[in-house]
């Protein structure tokens, strides 16, 4: 007489002297739960240790590479292409620097509308990354075109300063 594994319960009492229930490896669903739990735990550990974070040197290299790339050729803008912040963020991602699976990098406009001494011919952006204390202030000229309905081509000049704007 053969014993059918489908008759086995999915959970059984632990044989370690406790009253806990554990997966039953004699049931096909119990085996699937054991394997699934192990795969889930392994995936979680991989995610935790491979989650990307920038180092200060990687962020510095990415900023300088992005600035060099942005200044190397003229850029065309229109009302649908986005502003300088998007252009800078894209250049940072395309720089090839930083963690292998991306990582969060932030580009925030840093112009103070109440600063009467601010140079109107320059727009400032602050570049930071998650888990990094370093920040870089980019001063971009000429100013971003105002809601261009037709394409406008500009050549950018960017200065980089370490630290917040």
XYZ file of C-alpha atoms in Angstrom:
165
model
C 0.000 0.000 0.000
C 1.514 3.360 -1.083
C 1.059 6.501 0.903
C -0.286 9.478 -1.027
C 1.641 12.712 -0.272
C -1.477 14.772 -0.854
C -2.897 13.335 2.376
C -0.067 14.902 4.381
C -0.914 18.232 6.083
C 0.851 21.350 4.830
C 1.861 22.349 8.366
C 3.019 19.988 11.139
C 4.106 20.497 14.741
C 7.825 21.076 15.123
C 9.842 18.075 16.286
C 12.171 20.365 18.242
C 10.058 20.235 21.376
C 8.110 23.423 20.744
C 4.444 23.772 19.938
C 5.173 25.784 16.781
C 3.947 24.693 13.386
C 6.382 24.386 10.484
C 6.132 23.576 6.783
C 5.754 19.858 6.124
C 8.391 18.703 3.580
C 6.330 15.542 2.932
C 3.574 17.601 1.270
C 4.217 19.079 -2.215
C 2.797 22.449 -1.142
C 4.967 22.367 1.986
C 8.055 21.771 -0.175
C 7.027 24.670 -2.444
C 6.617 26.904 0.617
C 10.062 25.915 1.924
C 11.714 26.657 -1.429
C 9.700 29.852 -1.910
C 10.671 31.097 1.555
C 14.341 30.483 0.847
C 14.162 32.234 -2.529
C 12.288 35.164 -0.976
C 14.895 35.522 1.776
C 17.772 35.288 -0.717
C 16.132 37.902 -2.962
C 15.605 40.225 -0.017
C 19.230 39.919 1.058
C 20.412 40.572 -2.498
C 18.196 43.651 -2.732
C 19.449 45.027 0.583
C 23.100 44.619 -0.284
C 22.851 45.656 -3.909
C 20.694 48.711 -3.340
C 22.645 51.518 -4.819
C 24.062 54.458 -3.038
C 26.513 56.965 -4.364
C 29.876 57.699 -2.850
C 31.146 61.266 -2.672
C 33.796 60.541 -5.320
C 31.279 58.952 -7.689
C 28.968 61.947 -7.390
C 31.867 64.362 -7.981
C 33.001 62.420 -11.078
C 29.425 62.241 -12.408
C 28.894 65.980 -11.962
C 32.140 66.916 -13.730
C 31.508 64.414 -16.559
C 27.931 65.677 -17.000
C 29.071 69.315 -17.072
C 31.755 68.510 -19.652
C 29.160 66.710 -21.809
C 26.583 69.497 -21.462
C 29.087 72.181 -22.478
C 30.421 70.183 -25.429
C 27.441 70.707 -27.725
C 24.448 73.054 -28.139
C 21.048 71.913 -26.804
C 17.637 72.511 -28.348
C 14.674 73.412 -26.138
C 10.969 73.746 -26.728
C 7.928 73.765 -24.468
C 7.780 69.943 -24.229
C 11.453 69.010 -23.676
C 11.704 69.986 -20.004
C 14.076 72.403 -18.387
C 17.691 72.545 -17.348
C 17.019 70.374 -14.284
C 15.893 67.496 -16.505
C 18.818 68.072 -18.859
C 21.296 67.961 -15.944
C 19.653 64.855 -14.417
C 19.797 63.037 -17.767
C 23.466 63.975 -18.234
C 24.272 62.668 -14.730
C 22.571 59.340 -15.488
C 24.351 59.053 -18.846
C 27.755 59.893 -17.360
C 28.504 56.242 -16.602
C 29.580 57.162 -13.082
C 27.923 56.072 -9.874
C 26.370 52.804 -8.762
C 25.700 50.155 -11.401
C 21.940 50.094 -10.912
C 21.327 53.815 -10.854
C 20.781 55.323 -7.470
C 18.814 58.383 -6.589
C 20.377 61.649 -7.669
C 18.534 64.914 -7.095
C 18.743 68.109 -9.136
C 16.927 70.988 -7.458
C 16.597 74.558 -8.623
C 18.434 76.772 -6.157
C 17.540 80.265 -7.345
C 16.373 82.496 -4.511
C 13.558 84.697 -5.839
C 14.080 87.143 -2.943
C 17.821 87.634 -3.486
C 18.112 91.099 -5.001
C 21.868 90.656 -5.584
C 21.424 87.471 -7.641
C 22.759 87.510 -11.179
C 19.714 87.248 -13.515
C 21.867 85.796 -16.298
C 22.631 82.642 -14.259
C 20.397 79.834 -13.026
C 21.618 77.746 -10.115
C 20.959 74.080 -9.452
C 21.952 71.932 -6.489
C 22.984 68.328 -7.166
C 22.802 65.820 -4.310
C 22.438 62.060 -3.983
C 20.773 59.770 -1.496
C 23.023 58.746 1.433
C 25.788 61.237 0.475
C 26.624 64.400 2.402
C 28.300 66.046 -0.598
C 26.450 68.621 -2.676
C 27.403 70.519 -5.814
C 26.133 73.887 -6.963
C 25.882 74.332 -10.732
C 25.574 77.828 -12.156
C 24.163 77.606 -15.673
C 24.048 80.378 -18.239
C 22.287 81.543 -20.299
C 19.032 81.421 -18.340
C 16.506 78.795 -19.340
C 14.326 79.925 -22.271
C 10.875 81.077 -21.159
C 8.165 78.696 -22.448
C 9.541 78.432 -25.953
C 6.802 77.506 -28.399
C 9.361 76.959 -31.112
C 12.748 75.291 -30.856
C 15.546 77.380 -29.348
C 19.186 76.225 -29.448
C 21.541 77.315 -26.673
C 25.161 76.621 -25.814
C 25.558 76.220 -22.073
C 28.283 77.523 -19.825
C 28.337 75.821 -16.420
C 30.469 76.424 -13.351
C 30.672 73.885 -10.542
C 31.203 74.687 -6.872
C 31.418 72.075 -4.150
C 28.872 72.634 -1.406
C 25.294 73.755 -1.243
C 24.123 76.765 -3.230
